[in-house]
Amino acid sequence: MGINPIEYQPWTGERVGYSARVFAITETIFRERLKSKGILALLIIGTILAHMFTLMMGIMIPHEALESEMMRSYLKSELFLLFTIFLASLVCAGLVSEDLGSNSFVLYFSRPLKTESYIIGKMAGAIGIMGLYCFLPPLLIGIVMVGTQTGSDYLGSLAVLGITMVAAALITVLFVPMGMMISSFTKRRTYAAVGIFMMFFSMTLIGGIFSTFDANWQLASPINSLFYTFDLLFGASIPENINGWGIGIIMACLLIIPMIVVYIRVNFKAVGK
């Protein structure tokens, strides 16, 4: 019986670009989260309870224009924010913890993948899911309100719609960095989900306690900081004893500091530490 030599067959396909690897991470996160029954239930129930009433009101009640006060009140709904935090807890819980538990960093970084690209891919997938609840419904409601208005001031309505999009984008992104940071400290997805929710709850509790000494302690709560940001965006006044610059600093810290921590944690794991 003869032996047939194994001959090298050159690969004729096209090499996958670097951006395609990042997109693959994003697509995987987005697809897997949409398969989760818990996340789907939150999306459906939250949309019905927090968005449908405002949408129906915009269709049925006559209005001359899209008013900033109406959209500000809608975005500051506590029910809207509560479902947002629950959703962020479930969506972000496994972003890093699942890879820590399964030692998947070896697979991710066996190819020339940078730490920041790993983080961007994970974040983009989570933000995509958050946008289904936090960005698309406010945008749809704003468009419906403009389309059904009885007045002729469409430029003013479009300006309010633009502000609404900025505010909706902010709430879509704001809770993801903190959630991803908590996820990077544990190998258990369940622990991460509880930790994310408790982190926001604890910050709100601390802010409420110390605000009796200084009103600016209210800004320790991400929810309060977000609400004051909405007030500024829509041209409403904020309390005189609240530092406007402090709002911007806190919001920047909520977005930047957690990502620095995530980068350090992931980078150490990527090099095997």
GROMACS .gro file of C-alpha atoms in nm:
model
  273
    1MET     CA    1   0.000   0.000   0.000
    2GLY     CA    2   0.158   0.321  -0.114
    3ILE     CA    3   0.183   0.639   0.081
    4ASN     CA    4   0.051   0.952  -0.080
    5PRO     CA    5   0.251   1.255   0.023
    6ILE     CA    6   0.056   1.545   0.176
    7GLU     CA    7   0.104   1.839  -0.052
    8TYR     CA    8   0.064   2.199   0.055
    9GLN     CA    9  -0.239   2.364  -0.098
   10PRO     CA   10  -0.215   2.741  -0.095
   11TRP     CA   11  -0.520   2.920   0.045
   12THR     CA   12  -0.685   3.134  -0.220
   13GLY     CA   13  -0.937   3.315   0.003
   14GLU     CA   14  -0.923   3.673   0.117
   15ARG     CA   15  -0.780   3.754   0.460
   16VAL     CA   16  -1.027   3.902   0.705
   17GLY     CA   17  -0.951   4.265   0.782
   18TYR     CA   18  -0.881   4.392   1.133
   19SER     CA   19  -1.210   4.580   1.155
   20ALA     CA   20  -1.397   4.261   1.068
   21ARG     CA   21  -1.265   4.097   1.386
   22VAL     CA   22  -1.399   4.382   1.597
   23PHE     CA   23  -1.733   4.362   1.416
   24ALA     CA   24  -1.745   3.986   1.481
   25ILE     CA   25  -1.722   4.052   1.856
   26THR     CA   26  -1.997   4.314   1.833
   27GLU     CA   27  -2.223   4.090   1.627
   28THR     CA   28  -2.174   3.797   1.863
   29ILE     CA   29  -2.265   4.003   2.170
   30PHE     CA   30  -2.569   4.154   1.999
   31ARG     CA   31  -2.696   3.820   1.870
   32GLU     CA   32  -2.642   3.630   2.194
   33ARG     CA   33  -2.810   3.898   2.406
   34LEU     CA   34  -3.115   3.899   2.181
   35LYS     CA   35  -3.147   3.523   2.235
   36SER     CA   36  -3.172   3.573   2.612
   37LYS     CA   37  -3.530   3.532   2.732
   38GLY     CA   38  -3.468   3.761   3.028
   39ILE     CA   39  -3.337   4.043   2.810
   40LEU     CA   40  -3.617   3.998   2.556
   41ALA     CA   41  -3.874   4.008   2.836
   42LEU     CA   42  -3.725   4.330   2.973
   43LEU     CA   43  -3.720   4.487   2.628
   44ILE     CA   44  -4.084   4.402   2.561
   45ILE     CA   45  -4.224   4.483   2.906
   46GLY     CA   46  -4.013   4.797   2.943
   47THR     CA   47  -4.116   4.924   2.600
   48ILE     CA   48  -4.484   4.870   2.676
   49LEU     CA   49  -4.476   5.029   3.021
   50ALA     CA   50  -4.230   5.314   2.965
   51HIS     CA   51  -4.279   5.407   2.600
   52MET     CA   52  -4.617   5.300   2.465
   53PHE     CA   53  -4.823   5.543   2.676
   54THR     CA   54  -4.620   5.840   2.553
   55LEU     CA   55  -4.642   5.716   2.195
   56MET     CA   56  -5.020   5.674   2.214
   57MET     CA   57  -5.055   6.017   2.373
   58GLY     CA   58  -4.854   6.168   2.089
   59ILE     CA   59  -5.087   6.009   1.834
   60MET     CA   60  -5.423   6.072   2.003
   61ILE     CA   61  -5.384   6.411   2.172
   62PRO     CA   62  -5.365   6.716   1.939
   63HIS     CA   63  -5.046   6.920   1.976
   64GLU     CA   64  -4.905   7.216   1.790
   65ALA     CA   65  -4.540   7.112   1.809
   66LEU     CA   66  -4.292   6.879   1.972
   67GLU     CA   67  -4.235   7.048   2.308
   68SER     CA   68  -3.909   7.023   2.498
   69GLU     CA   69  -4.087   7.005   2.835
   70MET     CA   70  -4.287   6.702   2.725
   71MET     CA   71  -3.979   6.515   2.600
   72ARG     CA   72  -3.777   6.613   2.907
   73SER     CA   73  -4.046   6.478   3.140
   74TYR     CA   74  -4.071   6.160   2.935
   75LEU     CA   75  -3.696   6.093   2.942
   76LYS     CA   76  -3.683   6.166   3.316
   77SER     CA   77  -3.945   5.900   3.389
   78GLU     CA   78  -3.831   5.689   3.685
   79LEU     CA   79  -3.989   5.384   3.523
   80PHE     CA   80  -3.784   5.443   3.209
   81LEU     CA   81  -3.464   5.470   3.415
   82LEU     CA   82  -3.547   5.167   3.629
   83PHE     CA   83  -3.585   4.940   3.327
   84THR     CA   84  -3.268   5.093   3.178
   85ILE     CA   85  -3.065   4.994   3.485
   86PHE     CA   86  -3.216   4.644   3.491
   87LEU     CA   87  -3.139   4.604   3.121
   88ALA     CA   88  -2.783   4.731   3.159
   89SER     CA   89  -2.728   4.486   3.446
   90LEU     CA   90  -2.831   4.189   3.232
   91VAL     CA   91  -2.664   4.304   2.910
   92CYS     CA   92  -2.329   4.400   3.064
   93ALA     CA   93  -2.302   4.125   3.325
   94GLY     CA   94  -2.127   3.875   3.100
   95LEU     CA   95  -1.927   4.107   2.876
   96VAL     CA   96  -1.598   4.031   3.049
   97SER     CA   97  -1.692   3.787   3.327
   98GLU     CA   98  -1.781   3.513   3.078
   99ASP     CA   99  -1.436   3.538   2.922
  100LEU     CA  100  -1.273   3.535   3.265
  101GLY     CA  101  -1.464   3.223   3.365
  102SER     CA  102  -1.394   3.034   3.043
  103ASN     CA  103  -1.037   3.164   2.989
  104SER     CA  104  -1.142   3.286   2.645
  105PHE     CA  105  -0.878   3.559   2.642
  106VAL     CA  106  -0.638   3.303   2.494
  107LEU     CA  107  -0.866   3.269   2.193
  108TYR     CA  108  -0.934   3.641   2.155
  109PHE     CA  109  -0.573   3.748   2.169
  110SER     CA  110  -0.423   3.455   1.979
  111ARG     CA  111  -0.477   3.680   1.678
  112PRO     CA  112  -0.332   4.033   1.655
  113LEU     CA  113  -0.624   4.189   1.843
  114LYS     CA  114  -0.559   4.497   2.054
  115THR     CA  115  -0.706   4.543   2.399
  116GLU     CA  116  -0.894   4.856   2.295
  117SER     CA  117  -1.044   4.670   1.999
  118TYR     CA  118  -1.171   4.396   2.229
  119ILE     CA  119  -1.330   4.660   2.453
  120ILE     CA  120  -1.481   4.850   2.160
  121GLY     CA  121  -1.632   4.534   2.016
  122LYS     CA  122  -1.787   4.434   2.348
  123MET     CA  123  -1.915   4.784   2.419
  124ALA     CA  124  -2.063   4.827   2.074
  125GLY     CA  125  -2.263   4.507   2.107
  126ALA     CA  126  -2.398   4.611   2.447
  127ILE     CA  127  -2.478   4.963   2.328
  128GLY     CA  128  -2.665   4.815   2.032
  129ILE     CA  129  -2.895   4.624   2.267
  130MET     CA  130  -2.938   4.924   2.498
  131GLY     CA  131  -3.027   5.136   2.196
  132LEU     CA  132  -3.326   4.914   2.120
  133TYR     CA  133  -3.482   5.036   2.444
  134CYS     CA  134  -3.318   5.372   2.516
  135PHE     CA  135  -3.266   5.529   2.172
  136LEU     CA  136  -3.510   5.393   1.915
  137PRO     CA  137  -3.835   5.447   2.114
  138PRO     CA  138  -3.761   5.814   2.201
  139LEU     CA  139  -3.660   5.873   1.839
  140LEU     CA  140  -3.980   5.710   1.713
  141ILE     CA  141  -4.194   5.907   1.958
  142GLY     CA  142  -4.027   6.231   1.853
  143ILE     CA  143  -4.082   6.158   1.483
  144VAL     CA  144  -4.448   6.067   1.545
  145MET     CA  145  -4.500   6.387   1.745
  146VAL     CA  146  -4.350   6.598   1.467
  147GLY     CA  147  -4.548   6.415   1.199
  148THR     CA  148  -4.880   6.463   1.380
  149GLN     CA  149  -4.836   6.821   1.501
  150THR     CA  150  -5.100   7.076   1.402
  151GLY     CA  151  -4.871   7.381   1.409
  152SER     CA  152  -4.632   7.499   1.141
  153ASP     CA  153  -4.318   7.544   1.351
  154TYR     CA  154  -4.140   7.239   1.217
  155LEU     CA  155  -3.794   7.389   1.262
  156GLY     CA  156  -3.853   7.427   1.635
  157SER     CA  157  -3.986   7.073   1.657
  158LEU     CA  158  -3.686   6.936   1.469
  159ALA     CA  159  -3.455   7.120   1.709
  160VAL     CA  160  -3.627   6.949   2.004
  161LEU     CA  161  -3.604   6.618   1.815
  162GLY     CA  162  -3.229   6.670   1.778
  163ILE     CA  163  -3.189   6.736   2.150
  164THR     CA  164  -3.398   6.427   2.222
  165MET     CA  165  -3.162   6.218   2.010
  166VAL     CA  166  -2.860   6.352   2.201
  167ALA     CA  167  -3.028   6.280   2.537
  168ALA     CA  168  -3.135   5.931   2.424
  169ALA     CA  169  -2.784   5.855   2.299
  170LEU     CA  170  -2.644   5.963   2.635
  171ILE     CA  171  -2.870   5.735   2.837
  172THR     CA  172  -2.795   5.452   2.592
  173VAL     CA  173  -2.421   5.476   2.651
  174LEU     CA  174  -2.396   5.597   3.011
  175PHE     CA  175  -2.457   5.272   3.199
  176VAL     CA  176  -2.245   5.045   2.978
  177PRO     CA  177  -1.892   5.145   3.097
  178MET     CA  178  -1.980   5.099   3.464
  179GLY     CA  179  -2.148   4.768   3.387
  180MET     CA  180  -1.849   4.646   3.192
  181MET     CA  181  -1.616   4.748   3.475
  182ILE     CA  182  -1.811   4.547   3.733
  183SER     CA  183  -1.814   4.254   3.491
  184SER     CA  184  -1.434   4.260   3.473
  185PHE     CA  185  -1.401   4.189   3.847
  186THR     CA  186  -1.576   3.852   3.862
  187LYS     CA  187  -1.596   3.524   3.675
  188ARG     CA  188  -1.964   3.477   3.758
  189ARG     CA  189  -2.221   3.645   3.537
  190THR     CA  190  -2.483   3.637   3.813
  191TYR     CA  191  -2.253   3.815   4.057
  192ALA     CA  192  -2.178   4.077   3.794
  193ALA     CA  193  -2.548   4.143   3.725
  194VAL     CA  194  -2.625   4.189   4.095
  195GLY     CA  195  -2.311   4.398   4.140
  196ILE     CA  196  -2.401   4.634   3.857
  197PHE     CA  197  -2.749   4.700   3.994
  198MET     CA  198  -2.620   4.739   4.351
  199MET     CA  199  -2.349   4.977   4.236
  200PHE     CA  200  -2.602   5.221   4.091
  201PHE     CA  201  -2.832   5.175   4.390
  202SER     CA  202  -2.547   5.234   4.636
  203MET     CA  203  -2.427   5.547   4.459
  204THR     CA  204  -2.781   5.685   4.466
  205LEU     CA  205  -2.815   5.599   4.836
  206ILE     CA  206  -2.483   5.760   4.925
  207GLY     CA  207  -2.572   6.071   4.730
  208GLY     CA  208  -2.906   6.098   4.908
  209ILE     CA  209  -2.750   6.064   5.252
  210PHE     CA  210  -2.470   6.318   5.208
  211SER     CA  211  -2.685   6.565   5.015
  212THR     CA  212  -2.825   6.674   5.352
  213PHE     CA  213  -2.486   6.838   5.413
  214ASP     CA  214  -2.417   6.958   5.059
  215ALA     CA  215  -2.668   6.949   4.772
  216ASN     CA  216  -2.390   6.870   4.524
  217TRP     CA  217  -2.367   6.521   4.675
  218GLN     CA  218  -2.679   6.448   4.471
  219LEU     CA  219  -2.447   6.426   4.173
  220ALA     CA  220  -2.295   6.109   4.319
  221SER     CA  221  -2.607   5.939   4.187
  222PRO     CA  222  -2.575   5.863   3.813
  223ILE     CA  223  -2.952   5.903   3.784
  224ASN     CA  224  -2.953   6.251   3.938
  225SER     CA  225  -2.656   6.357   3.724
  226LEU     CA  226  -2.836   6.228   3.416
  227PHE     CA  227  -3.157   6.411   3.509
  228TYR     CA  228  -2.974   6.739   3.560
  229THR     CA  229  -2.800   6.688   3.225
  230PHE     CA  230  -3.140   6.648   3.061
  231ASP     CA  231  -3.251   6.973   3.225
  232LEU     CA  232  -2.951   7.154   3.078
  233LEU     CA  233  -2.998   7.000   2.733
  234PHE     CA  234  -3.365   7.098   2.713
  235GLY     CA  235  -3.305   7.448   2.846
  236ALA     CA  236  -3.465   7.397   3.187
  237SER     CA  237  -3.322   7.545   3.505
  238ILE     CA  238  -3.134   7.345   3.767
  239PRO     CA  239  -3.123   7.425   4.139
  240GLU     CA  240  -2.893   7.716   4.225
  241ASN     CA  241  -2.707   7.507   4.481
  242ILE     CA  242  -2.607   7.251   4.215
  243ASN     CA  243  -2.274   7.312   4.041
  244GLY     CA  244  -2.324   7.301   3.662
  245TRP     CA  245  -1.958   7.220   3.603
  246GLY     CA  246  -1.985   6.941   3.856
  247ILE     CA  247  -2.254   6.775   3.645
  248GLY     CA  248  -2.022   6.766   3.344
  249ILE     CA  249  -1.731   6.635   3.550
  250ILE     CA  250  -1.938   6.355   3.704
  251MET     CA  251  -2.080   6.251   3.367
  252ALA     CA  252  -1.730   6.243   3.217
  253CYS     CA  253  -1.605   6.035   3.511
  254LEU     CA  254  -1.890   5.786   3.470
  255LEU     CA  255  -1.788   5.735   3.108
  256ILE     CA  256  -1.408   5.752   3.126
  257ILE     CA  257  -1.290   5.610   3.459
  258PRO     CA  258  -1.467   5.273   3.424
  259MET     CA  259  -1.316   5.227   3.078
  260ILE     CA  260  -0.967   5.293   3.213
  261VAL     CA  261  -1.023   5.025   3.477
  262VAL     CA  262  -1.157   4.782   3.214
  263TYR     CA  263  -0.856   4.848   2.991
  264ILE     CA  264  -0.614   4.771   3.274
  265ARG     CA  265  -0.800   4.456   3.373
  266VAL     CA  266  -0.832   4.322   3.018
  267ASN     CA  267  -0.476   4.416   2.924
  268PHE     CA  268  -0.336   4.222   3.221
  269LYS     CA  269  -0.541   3.917   3.125
  270ALA     CA  270  -0.437   3.949   2.762
  271VAL     CA  271  -0.070   3.915   2.853
  272GLY     CA  272  -0.139   3.627   3.090
  273LYS     CA  273  -0.120   3.801   3.426
   0.00000   0.00000   0.00000
